[in-house]
XYZ file of C-alpha atoms in Angstrom:
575
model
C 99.940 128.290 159.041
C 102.188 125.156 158.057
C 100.347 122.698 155.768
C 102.488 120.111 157.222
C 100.999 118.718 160.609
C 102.321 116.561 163.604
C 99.547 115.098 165.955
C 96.670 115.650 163.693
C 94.773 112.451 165.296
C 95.098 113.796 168.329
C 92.682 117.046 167.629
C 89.256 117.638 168.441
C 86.958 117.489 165.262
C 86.444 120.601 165.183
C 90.524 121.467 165.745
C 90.742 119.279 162.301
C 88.181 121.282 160.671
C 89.600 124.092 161.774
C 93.169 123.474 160.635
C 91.560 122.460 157.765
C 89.762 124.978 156.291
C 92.242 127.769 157.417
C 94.613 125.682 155.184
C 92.964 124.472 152.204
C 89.602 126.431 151.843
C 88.671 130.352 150.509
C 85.318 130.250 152.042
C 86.060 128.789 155.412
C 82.578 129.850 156.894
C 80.954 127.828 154.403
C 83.022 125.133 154.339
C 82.274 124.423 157.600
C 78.496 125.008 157.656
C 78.430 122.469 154.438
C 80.547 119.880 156.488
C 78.192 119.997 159.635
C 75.247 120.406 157.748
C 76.197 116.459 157.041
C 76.748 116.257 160.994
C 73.642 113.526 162.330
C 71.557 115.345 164.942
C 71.614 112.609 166.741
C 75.033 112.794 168.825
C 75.306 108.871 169.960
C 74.512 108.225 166.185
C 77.110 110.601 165.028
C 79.818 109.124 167.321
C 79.348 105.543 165.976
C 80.237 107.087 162.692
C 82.723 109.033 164.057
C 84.611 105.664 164.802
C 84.471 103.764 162.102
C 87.663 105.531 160.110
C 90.267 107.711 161.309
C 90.271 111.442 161.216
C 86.531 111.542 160.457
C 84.883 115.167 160.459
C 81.806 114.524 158.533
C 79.501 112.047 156.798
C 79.485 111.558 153.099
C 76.039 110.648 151.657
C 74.732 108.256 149.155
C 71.400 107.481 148.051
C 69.764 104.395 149.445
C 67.153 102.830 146.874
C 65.114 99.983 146.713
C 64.240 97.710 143.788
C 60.978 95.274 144.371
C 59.633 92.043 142.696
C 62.631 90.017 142.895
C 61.361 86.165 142.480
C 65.187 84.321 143.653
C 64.729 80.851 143.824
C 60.409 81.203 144.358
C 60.930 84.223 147.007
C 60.219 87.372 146.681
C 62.587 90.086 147.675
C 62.991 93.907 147.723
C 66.084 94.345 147.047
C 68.125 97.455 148.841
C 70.492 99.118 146.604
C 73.077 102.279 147.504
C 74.609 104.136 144.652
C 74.973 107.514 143.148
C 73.845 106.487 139.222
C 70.657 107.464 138.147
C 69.192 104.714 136.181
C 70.897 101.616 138.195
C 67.884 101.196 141.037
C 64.848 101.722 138.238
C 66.764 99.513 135.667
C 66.995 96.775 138.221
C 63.548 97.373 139.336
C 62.086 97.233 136.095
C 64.456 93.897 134.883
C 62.922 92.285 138.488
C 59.364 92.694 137.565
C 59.905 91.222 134.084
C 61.602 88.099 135.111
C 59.249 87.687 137.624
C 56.605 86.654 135.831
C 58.877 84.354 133.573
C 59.826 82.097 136.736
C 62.058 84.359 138.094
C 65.877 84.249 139.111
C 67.228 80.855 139.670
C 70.112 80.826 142.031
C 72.705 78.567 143.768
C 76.193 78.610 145.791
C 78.743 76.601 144.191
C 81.017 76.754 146.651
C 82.047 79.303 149.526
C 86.129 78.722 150.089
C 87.947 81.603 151.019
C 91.719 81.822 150.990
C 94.111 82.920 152.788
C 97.980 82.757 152.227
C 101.347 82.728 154.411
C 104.474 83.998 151.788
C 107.384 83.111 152.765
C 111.429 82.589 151.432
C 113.664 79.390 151.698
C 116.649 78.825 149.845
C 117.460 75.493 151.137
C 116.372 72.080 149.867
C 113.065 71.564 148.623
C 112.817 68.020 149.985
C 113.886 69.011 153.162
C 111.436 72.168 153.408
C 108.791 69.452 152.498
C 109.351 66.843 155.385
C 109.473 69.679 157.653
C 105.955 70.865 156.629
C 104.558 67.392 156.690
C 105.605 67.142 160.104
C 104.735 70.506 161.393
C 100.925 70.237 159.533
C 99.100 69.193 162.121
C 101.186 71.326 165.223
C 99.682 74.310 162.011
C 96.237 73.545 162.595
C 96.658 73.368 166.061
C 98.462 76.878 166.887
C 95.052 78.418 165.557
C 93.008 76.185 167.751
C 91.847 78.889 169.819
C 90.917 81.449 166.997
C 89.096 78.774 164.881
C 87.073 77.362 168.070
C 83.962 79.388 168.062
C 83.981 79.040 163.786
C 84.334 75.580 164.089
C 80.656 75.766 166.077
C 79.657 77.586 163.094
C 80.598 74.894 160.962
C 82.978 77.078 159.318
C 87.668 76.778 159.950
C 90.421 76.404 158.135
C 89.596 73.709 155.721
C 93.103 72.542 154.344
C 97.061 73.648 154.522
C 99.078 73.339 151.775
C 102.804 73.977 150.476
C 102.877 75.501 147.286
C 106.178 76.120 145.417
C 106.690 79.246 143.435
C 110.301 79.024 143.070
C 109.493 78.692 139.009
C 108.072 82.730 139.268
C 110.407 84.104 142.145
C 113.727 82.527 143.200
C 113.285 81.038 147.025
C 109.666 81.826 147.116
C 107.058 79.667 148.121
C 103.281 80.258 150.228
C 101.534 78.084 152.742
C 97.753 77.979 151.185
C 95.068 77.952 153.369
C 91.699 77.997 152.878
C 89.187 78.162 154.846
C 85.016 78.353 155.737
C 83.349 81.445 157.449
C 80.257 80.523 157.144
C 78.096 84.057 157.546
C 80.988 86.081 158.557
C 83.027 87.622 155.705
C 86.025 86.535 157.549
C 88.695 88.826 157.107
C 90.148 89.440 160.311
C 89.579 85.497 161.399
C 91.376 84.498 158.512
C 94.714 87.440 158.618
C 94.750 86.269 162.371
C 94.458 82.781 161.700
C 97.578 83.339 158.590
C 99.543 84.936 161.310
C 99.281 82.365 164.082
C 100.301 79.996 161.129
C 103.049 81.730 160.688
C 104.356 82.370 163.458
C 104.452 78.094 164.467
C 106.094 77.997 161.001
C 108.772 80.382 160.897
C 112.201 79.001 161.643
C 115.988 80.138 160.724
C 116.018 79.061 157.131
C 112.578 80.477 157.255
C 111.644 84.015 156.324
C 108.359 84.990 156.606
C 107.402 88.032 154.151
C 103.506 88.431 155.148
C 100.396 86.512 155.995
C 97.115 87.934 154.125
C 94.099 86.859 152.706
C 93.493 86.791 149.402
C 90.941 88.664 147.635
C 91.027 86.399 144.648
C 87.993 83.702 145.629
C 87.219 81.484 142.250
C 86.184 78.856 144.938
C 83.481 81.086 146.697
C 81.178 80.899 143.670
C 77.305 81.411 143.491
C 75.678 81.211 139.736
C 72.642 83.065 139.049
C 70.312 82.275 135.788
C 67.379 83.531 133.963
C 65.377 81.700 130.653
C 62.432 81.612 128.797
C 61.113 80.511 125.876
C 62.037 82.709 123.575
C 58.540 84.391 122.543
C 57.957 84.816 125.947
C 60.498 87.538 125.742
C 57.887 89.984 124.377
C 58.622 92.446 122.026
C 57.918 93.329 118.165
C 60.660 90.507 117.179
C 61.592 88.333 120.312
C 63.567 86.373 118.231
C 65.803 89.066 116.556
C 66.249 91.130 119.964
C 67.209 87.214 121.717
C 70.191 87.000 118.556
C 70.932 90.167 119.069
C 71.542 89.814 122.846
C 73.423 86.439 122.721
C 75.626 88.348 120.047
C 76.128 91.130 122.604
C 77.713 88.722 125.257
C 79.498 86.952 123.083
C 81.197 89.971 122.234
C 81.864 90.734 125.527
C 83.534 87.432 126.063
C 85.915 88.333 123.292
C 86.728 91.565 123.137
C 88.185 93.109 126.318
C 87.718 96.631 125.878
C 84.060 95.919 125.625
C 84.413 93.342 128.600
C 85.538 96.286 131.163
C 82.509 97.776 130.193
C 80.267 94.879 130.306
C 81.230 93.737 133.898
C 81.130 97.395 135.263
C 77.085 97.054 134.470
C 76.955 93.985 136.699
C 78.993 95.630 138.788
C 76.575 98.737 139.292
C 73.699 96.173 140.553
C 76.444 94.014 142.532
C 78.208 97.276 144.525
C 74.846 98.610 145.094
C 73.926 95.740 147.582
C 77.415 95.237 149.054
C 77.160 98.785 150.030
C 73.768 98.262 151.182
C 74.721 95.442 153.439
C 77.910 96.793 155.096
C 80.195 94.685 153.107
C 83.320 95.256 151.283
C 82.480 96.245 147.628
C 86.611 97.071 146.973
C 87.452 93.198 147.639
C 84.583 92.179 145.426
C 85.196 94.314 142.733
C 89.050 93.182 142.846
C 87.824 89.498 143.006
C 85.321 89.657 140.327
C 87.407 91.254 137.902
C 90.551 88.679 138.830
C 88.010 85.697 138.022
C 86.875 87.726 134.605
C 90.535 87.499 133.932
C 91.082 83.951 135.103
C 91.719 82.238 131.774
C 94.855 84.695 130.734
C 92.570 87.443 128.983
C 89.337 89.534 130.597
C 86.269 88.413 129.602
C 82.235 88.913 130.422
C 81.286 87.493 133.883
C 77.449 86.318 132.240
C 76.951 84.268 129.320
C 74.202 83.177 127.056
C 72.558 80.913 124.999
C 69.705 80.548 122.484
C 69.442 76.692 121.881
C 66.222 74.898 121.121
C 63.962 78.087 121.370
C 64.576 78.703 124.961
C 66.277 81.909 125.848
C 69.302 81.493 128.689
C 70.861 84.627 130.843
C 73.627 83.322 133.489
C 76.422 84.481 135.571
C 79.142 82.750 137.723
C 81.069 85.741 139.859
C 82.966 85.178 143.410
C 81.708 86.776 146.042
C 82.628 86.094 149.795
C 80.501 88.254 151.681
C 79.113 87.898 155.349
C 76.199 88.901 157.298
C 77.264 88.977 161.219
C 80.223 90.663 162.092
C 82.065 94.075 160.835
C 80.136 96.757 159.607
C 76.918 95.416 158.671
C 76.692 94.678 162.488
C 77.414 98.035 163.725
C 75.599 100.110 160.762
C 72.217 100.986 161.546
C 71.399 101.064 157.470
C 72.986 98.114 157.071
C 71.083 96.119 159.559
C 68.062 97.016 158.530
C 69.208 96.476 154.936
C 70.084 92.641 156.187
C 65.959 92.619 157.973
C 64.602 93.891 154.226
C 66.095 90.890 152.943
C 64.384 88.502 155.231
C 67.951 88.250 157.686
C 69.746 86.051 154.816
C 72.809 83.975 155.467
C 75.736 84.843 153.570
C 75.115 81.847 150.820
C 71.856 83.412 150.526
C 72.963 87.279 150.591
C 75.794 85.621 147.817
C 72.402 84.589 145.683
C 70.621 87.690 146.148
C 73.310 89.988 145.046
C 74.293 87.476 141.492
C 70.768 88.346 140.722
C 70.959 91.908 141.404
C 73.817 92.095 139.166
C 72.244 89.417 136.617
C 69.365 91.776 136.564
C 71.557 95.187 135.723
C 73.824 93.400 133.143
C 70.204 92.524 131.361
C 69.195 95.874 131.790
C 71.629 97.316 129.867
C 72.068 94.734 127.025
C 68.582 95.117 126.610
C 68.872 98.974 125.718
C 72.036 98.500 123.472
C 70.807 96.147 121.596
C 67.002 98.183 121.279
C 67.374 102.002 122.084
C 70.789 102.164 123.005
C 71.736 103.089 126.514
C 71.332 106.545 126.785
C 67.710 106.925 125.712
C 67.151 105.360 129.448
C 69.988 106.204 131.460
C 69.811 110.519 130.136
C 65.776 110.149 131.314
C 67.041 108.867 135.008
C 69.966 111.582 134.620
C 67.349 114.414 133.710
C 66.264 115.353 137.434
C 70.287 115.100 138.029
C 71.133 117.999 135.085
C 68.401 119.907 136.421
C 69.041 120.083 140.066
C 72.975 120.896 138.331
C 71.326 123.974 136.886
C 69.173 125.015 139.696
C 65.720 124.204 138.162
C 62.625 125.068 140.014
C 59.689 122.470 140.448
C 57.924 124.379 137.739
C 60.778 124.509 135.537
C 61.350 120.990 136.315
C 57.946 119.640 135.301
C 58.058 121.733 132.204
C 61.422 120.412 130.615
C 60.439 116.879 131.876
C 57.206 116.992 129.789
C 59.338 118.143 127.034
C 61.616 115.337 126.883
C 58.709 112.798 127.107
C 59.136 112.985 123.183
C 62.397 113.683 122.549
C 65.845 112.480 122.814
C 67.573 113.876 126.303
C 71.009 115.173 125.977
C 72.827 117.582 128.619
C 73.272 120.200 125.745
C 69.218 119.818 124.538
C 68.495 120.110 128.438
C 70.656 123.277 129.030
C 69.182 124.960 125.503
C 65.759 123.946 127.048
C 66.402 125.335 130.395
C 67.984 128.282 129.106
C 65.150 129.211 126.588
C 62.766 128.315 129.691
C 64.414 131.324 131.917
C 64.800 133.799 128.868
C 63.015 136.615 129.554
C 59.318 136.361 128.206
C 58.296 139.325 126.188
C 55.182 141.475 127.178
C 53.875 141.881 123.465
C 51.243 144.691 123.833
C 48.346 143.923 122.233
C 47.524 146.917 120.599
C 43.883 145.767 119.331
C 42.949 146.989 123.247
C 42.171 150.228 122.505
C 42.377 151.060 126.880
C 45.135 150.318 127.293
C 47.473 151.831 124.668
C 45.505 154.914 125.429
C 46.293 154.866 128.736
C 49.998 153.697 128.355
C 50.498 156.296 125.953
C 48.701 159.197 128.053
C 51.932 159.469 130.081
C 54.289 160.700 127.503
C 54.831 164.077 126.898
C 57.009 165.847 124.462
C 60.119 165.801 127.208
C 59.820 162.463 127.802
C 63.171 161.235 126.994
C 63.795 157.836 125.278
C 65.801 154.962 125.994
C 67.119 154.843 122.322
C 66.372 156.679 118.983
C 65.030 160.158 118.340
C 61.938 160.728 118.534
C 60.226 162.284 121.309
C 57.021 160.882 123.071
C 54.280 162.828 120.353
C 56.615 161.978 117.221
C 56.667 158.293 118.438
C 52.603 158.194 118.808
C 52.288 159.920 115.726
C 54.558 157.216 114.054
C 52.764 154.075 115.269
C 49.415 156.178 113.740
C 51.650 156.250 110.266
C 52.059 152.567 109.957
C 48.672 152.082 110.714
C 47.650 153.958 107.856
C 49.762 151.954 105.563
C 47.836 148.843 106.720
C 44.545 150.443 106.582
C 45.132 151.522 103.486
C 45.048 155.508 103.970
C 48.737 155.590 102.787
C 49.683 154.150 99.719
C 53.137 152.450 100.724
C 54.455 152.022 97.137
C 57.787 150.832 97.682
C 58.513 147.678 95.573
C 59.559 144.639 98.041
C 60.502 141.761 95.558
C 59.264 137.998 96.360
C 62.625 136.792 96.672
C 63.084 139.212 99.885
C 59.518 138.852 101.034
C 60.114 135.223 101.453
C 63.207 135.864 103.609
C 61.724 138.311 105.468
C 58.515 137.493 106.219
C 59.149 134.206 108.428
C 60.909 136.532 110.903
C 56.880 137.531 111.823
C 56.275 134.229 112.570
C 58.955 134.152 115.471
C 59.533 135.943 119.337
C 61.794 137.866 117.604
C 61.717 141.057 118.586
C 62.693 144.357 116.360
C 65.885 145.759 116.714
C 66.529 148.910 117.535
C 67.633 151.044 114.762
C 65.118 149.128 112.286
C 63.561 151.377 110.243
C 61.696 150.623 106.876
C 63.564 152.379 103.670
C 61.407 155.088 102.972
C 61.283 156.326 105.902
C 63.521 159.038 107.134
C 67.092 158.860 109.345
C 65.176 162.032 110.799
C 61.557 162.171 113.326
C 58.796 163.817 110.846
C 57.347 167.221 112.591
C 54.506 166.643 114.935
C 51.437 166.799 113.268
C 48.999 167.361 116.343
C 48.663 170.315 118.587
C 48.495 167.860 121.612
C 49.873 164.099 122.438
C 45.883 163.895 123.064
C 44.929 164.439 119.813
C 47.471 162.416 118.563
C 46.504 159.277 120.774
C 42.821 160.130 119.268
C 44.171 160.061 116.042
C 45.566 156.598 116.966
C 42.909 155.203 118.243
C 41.223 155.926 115.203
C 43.572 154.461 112.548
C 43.653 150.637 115.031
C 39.793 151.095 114.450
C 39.762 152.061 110.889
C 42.658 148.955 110.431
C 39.835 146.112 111.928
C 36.912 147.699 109.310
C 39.400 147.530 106.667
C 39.915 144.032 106.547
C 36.380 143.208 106.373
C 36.363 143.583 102.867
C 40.749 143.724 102.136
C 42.941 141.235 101.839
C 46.071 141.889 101.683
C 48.649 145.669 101.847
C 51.780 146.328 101.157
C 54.427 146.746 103.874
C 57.531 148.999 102.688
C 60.025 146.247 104.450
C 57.865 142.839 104.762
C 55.974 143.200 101.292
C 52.109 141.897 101.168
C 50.573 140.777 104.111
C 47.449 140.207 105.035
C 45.221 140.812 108.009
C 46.964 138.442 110.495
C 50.168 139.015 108.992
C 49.925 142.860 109.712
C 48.749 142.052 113.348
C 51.948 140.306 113.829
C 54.124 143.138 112.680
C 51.647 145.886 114.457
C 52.394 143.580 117.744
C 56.065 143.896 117.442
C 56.313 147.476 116.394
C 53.976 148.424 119.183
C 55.851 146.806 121.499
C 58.995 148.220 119.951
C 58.301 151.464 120.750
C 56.882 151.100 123.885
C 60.053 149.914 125.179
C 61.531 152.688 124.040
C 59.841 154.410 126.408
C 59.780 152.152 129.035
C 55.929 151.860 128.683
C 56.426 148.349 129.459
């Protein structure tokens, strides 16, 4: 099937999905069961969806958060926040409840001018394209009398009309400059239609129009958000370091780009999380915050701060030219209700609300650099997201999150963790229960073939009976084991470690020793015996050699009994 396709828009959704996965997936039956397990039961819901974008087959989703205790301006807010980084909605939540009991966020809308622009070519005389405007300003204002009407009742409209000349960057070029008011609608389409109508009553022979557009760039649609305190007040072991410490981390930001990018991206995070919330457009204000960062001729930090007079000062200035009727956030059902948790704002108030969302983030995270640094909180929050990566059970989950209560998290500490967590546990046999070795042990027989090694089921009872000897003190294991090699070897009892197979102490033999014992049952006796005769002989002993591990004493030789037993039950599959 051709990759290349004519009509696609005109398919079905599930003609799309099925050109789709035929063309571009392996597993096409899961493909599709993942995209319409994202399908919304309910079909009227899913069709509003549906027509929001072109060529839409499924629904991609994010997580929708909340962040309480937000004091703006004396009122408390919950704050509703939609983004996919762990750490964002609990930072803000937890930077909201400190302010708020330090007066809160102080907000206000500097201005709220949006602008649009009409670009345009002339080659002819400047004077002359001048009277011409001047005469044609007002005939301007009045070709988009019938779009601007119901703004106007708003309170909102084009504002002003001006000719700017750019001949000085681009030969023949020059823009009509509008701005305008849109009160709480974000505008777009009134503006591009307004630019167009504008154009259109402008346009003449000597006149070429390139495009009419509104501009993303809004330095005049400005809200300022601000935090202070004395500087005790800030808590802490040493308010007063951690407040020079903090004004030194924004003043790098305000110098040093690299670090700027960074910087505004964190105020972005709190900033994008609301947009999205709301049903605005977080691409134009991400493009117009970072053009105002750059406004001066070099990016710099969007907040600033000062510690003058023992009062501690957090601020921000950042465009944003939202709205709150109109578009999306009238026709999303999230986003309405997003608008009703924030008490129905207007858009100067939605413009306050998000400055201290992002306010609150930027402090967030200048707070951990400058303390813990920023991954001691952000790899907690990103725990539960390595986790569910790995496949982690609620057991398993609890478990490694009580772990990492005390310790640093990193993604390779986590896998280790994880890892060790679903290694296979060991069923040491506890050969001090007399029972049950008996009766593990009962079901060998001379045939019984092992799983490694030699020896058959009698030689391999008969040799767990020899090494209890040794440690009872029966057999006098004689073989020198110098301190140097004790104290290398003996930590290894101390560990899950289990013995390998082939290990075998030095004097004993590559070959199984004869069976001693007419029967396996006398041999188990005999056994049983020797694990008996072991506990009575260190009631009064205190230490025996071991041929490999040197001296040990009672618990010692428990350890090494547990791992030999256990050994050699594998072999046999005892286990």
């Amino acid at each position: 099937m051709s990759k290349i396709i004519s009509g696609f828009s005109k398919f079905t959704k599930e003609e799309k999905i099925d050109w789709l996965t035929k063309n571009y997936f392996h597993n096409q039956t899961e493909t599709v069961n993942i995209i319409k397990q994202y399908w919304n039961v309910d079909t009227n819901l899913q069709e509003l969806h549906d027509d929001f974008i072109e060529n839409t087959i499924s629904n991609f989703y994010m997580p929708y958060g909340v962040a309480p205790n937000f004091v703006i301006n004396d009122r408390t807010y919950v704050i509703p926040m939609v983004v996919e980084e762990s750490s964002v909605v609990a930072a803000a939540s937890l930077v909201g409840k400190f302010w708020s009991t330090r007066g809160g966020f102080k907000t206000t809308v500097i201005s709220t001018t949006k602008i649009g622009q009409v670009h345009f070519m002339f080659a002819g005389n400047k004077n002359d394209l001048e009277i011409y405007f001047n005469q044609n300003k007002t005939e301007l204002f009045a070709a988009t009398a019938s779009i601007t009407k119901n703004m106007k009742k708003r309170g909102g409209g084009i504002l002003d009309i001006k000719l700017i000349d750019k001949t000085d960057k681009l030969a023949n070029y020059y823009q009509l400059h509008v701005t305008f008011e849109t009160k709480d609608s974000m505008g777009a389409n009134f503006i591009n239609s307004c630019l167009e109508a504008i154009a259109k009553k402008f346009e003449k022979d000597d006149i070429e129009i390139v495009m009419s557009i509104l501009s993303n760039y809004v330095p005049e649609c400005l809200v300022r958000a601000e935090v202070s305190c004395k500087i005790e007040e800030l808590g802490g072991e040493n308010p007063q370091k951690f407040a020079e410490k903090f004004y030194q981390a924004v003043q790098i930001a305000e110098v040093e780009p690299y670090r700027a990018v960074t910087h505004n991206k964190g105020i972005m995070n709190g900033i994008d999380a609301v947009v999205l919330a709301t049903g605005n457009d977080f691409r134009a204000v991400e493009a117009g915050a970072h053009a105002y960062a750059s406004r001066n001729g070099s990016y710099s930090s969007l907040s600033h701060c000062s510690i003058d007079d023992g009062i501690f000062k957090f601020w921000i200035e950042i465009p944003l030219a939202l709205g709150t009727v109109g578009g999306l956030t009238a026709l999303h059902p999230m986003a309405k209700l997003s608008l009703e948790m924030l008490q129905k704002p207007s858009a100067r108030t939605l413009m306050q609300i998000m400055a201290a969302a992002g306010l609150a983030q930027n402090f967030a995270a200048l707070r951990a650099l400058t303390t813990k640094g920023i991954q001691h909180g952000h790899m907690k929050m990103h725990l539960q997201n390595i986790l569910n990566q790995l496949g982690a059970n609620e057991q398993e989950k609890e478990e490694i999150t009580k772990y990492f209560e005390t310790r640093t998290v990193s993604h390779s500490a986590v896998v280790t963790q994880f890892n060790e967590l679903r290694k296979p546990k060991i069923n040491w046999i506890n050969f001090l229960n007399i029972d049950e070795i008996s009766n593990k042990l009962s079901g060998l027989t001379r045939t019984t073939k092992p799983v490694f090694g030699k020896m058959n089921g009698q030689q391999v009872i008969e040799h767990l009976s020899l090494l209890m000897q040794i440690s009872n003190g029966k057999i006098d294991a004689d073989y020198y084991v110098s301190d140097e090699k004790t104290a290398r070897r003996k930590p290894f009892l101390d560990t899950d470690g289990e013995l390998h197979i082939g290990f075998r102490a030095a004097i004993l033999s590559d070959e199984p020793t004869p069976e001693k014992f007419n029967t396996i049952q006398e041999a188990i006796a005999d056994l049983v015996d020797q694990i008996t005769d072991f506990k009575n002989h260190f009631k009064t002993a205190t230490t025996e050699n071991h041929p490999f591990f040197g001296e040990l004493d009672f618990e010692y030789w428990k350890k090494f009994h547990v791992k030999h037993f256990t050994h050699h039950f594998k072999q046999f599959n005892l286990l």
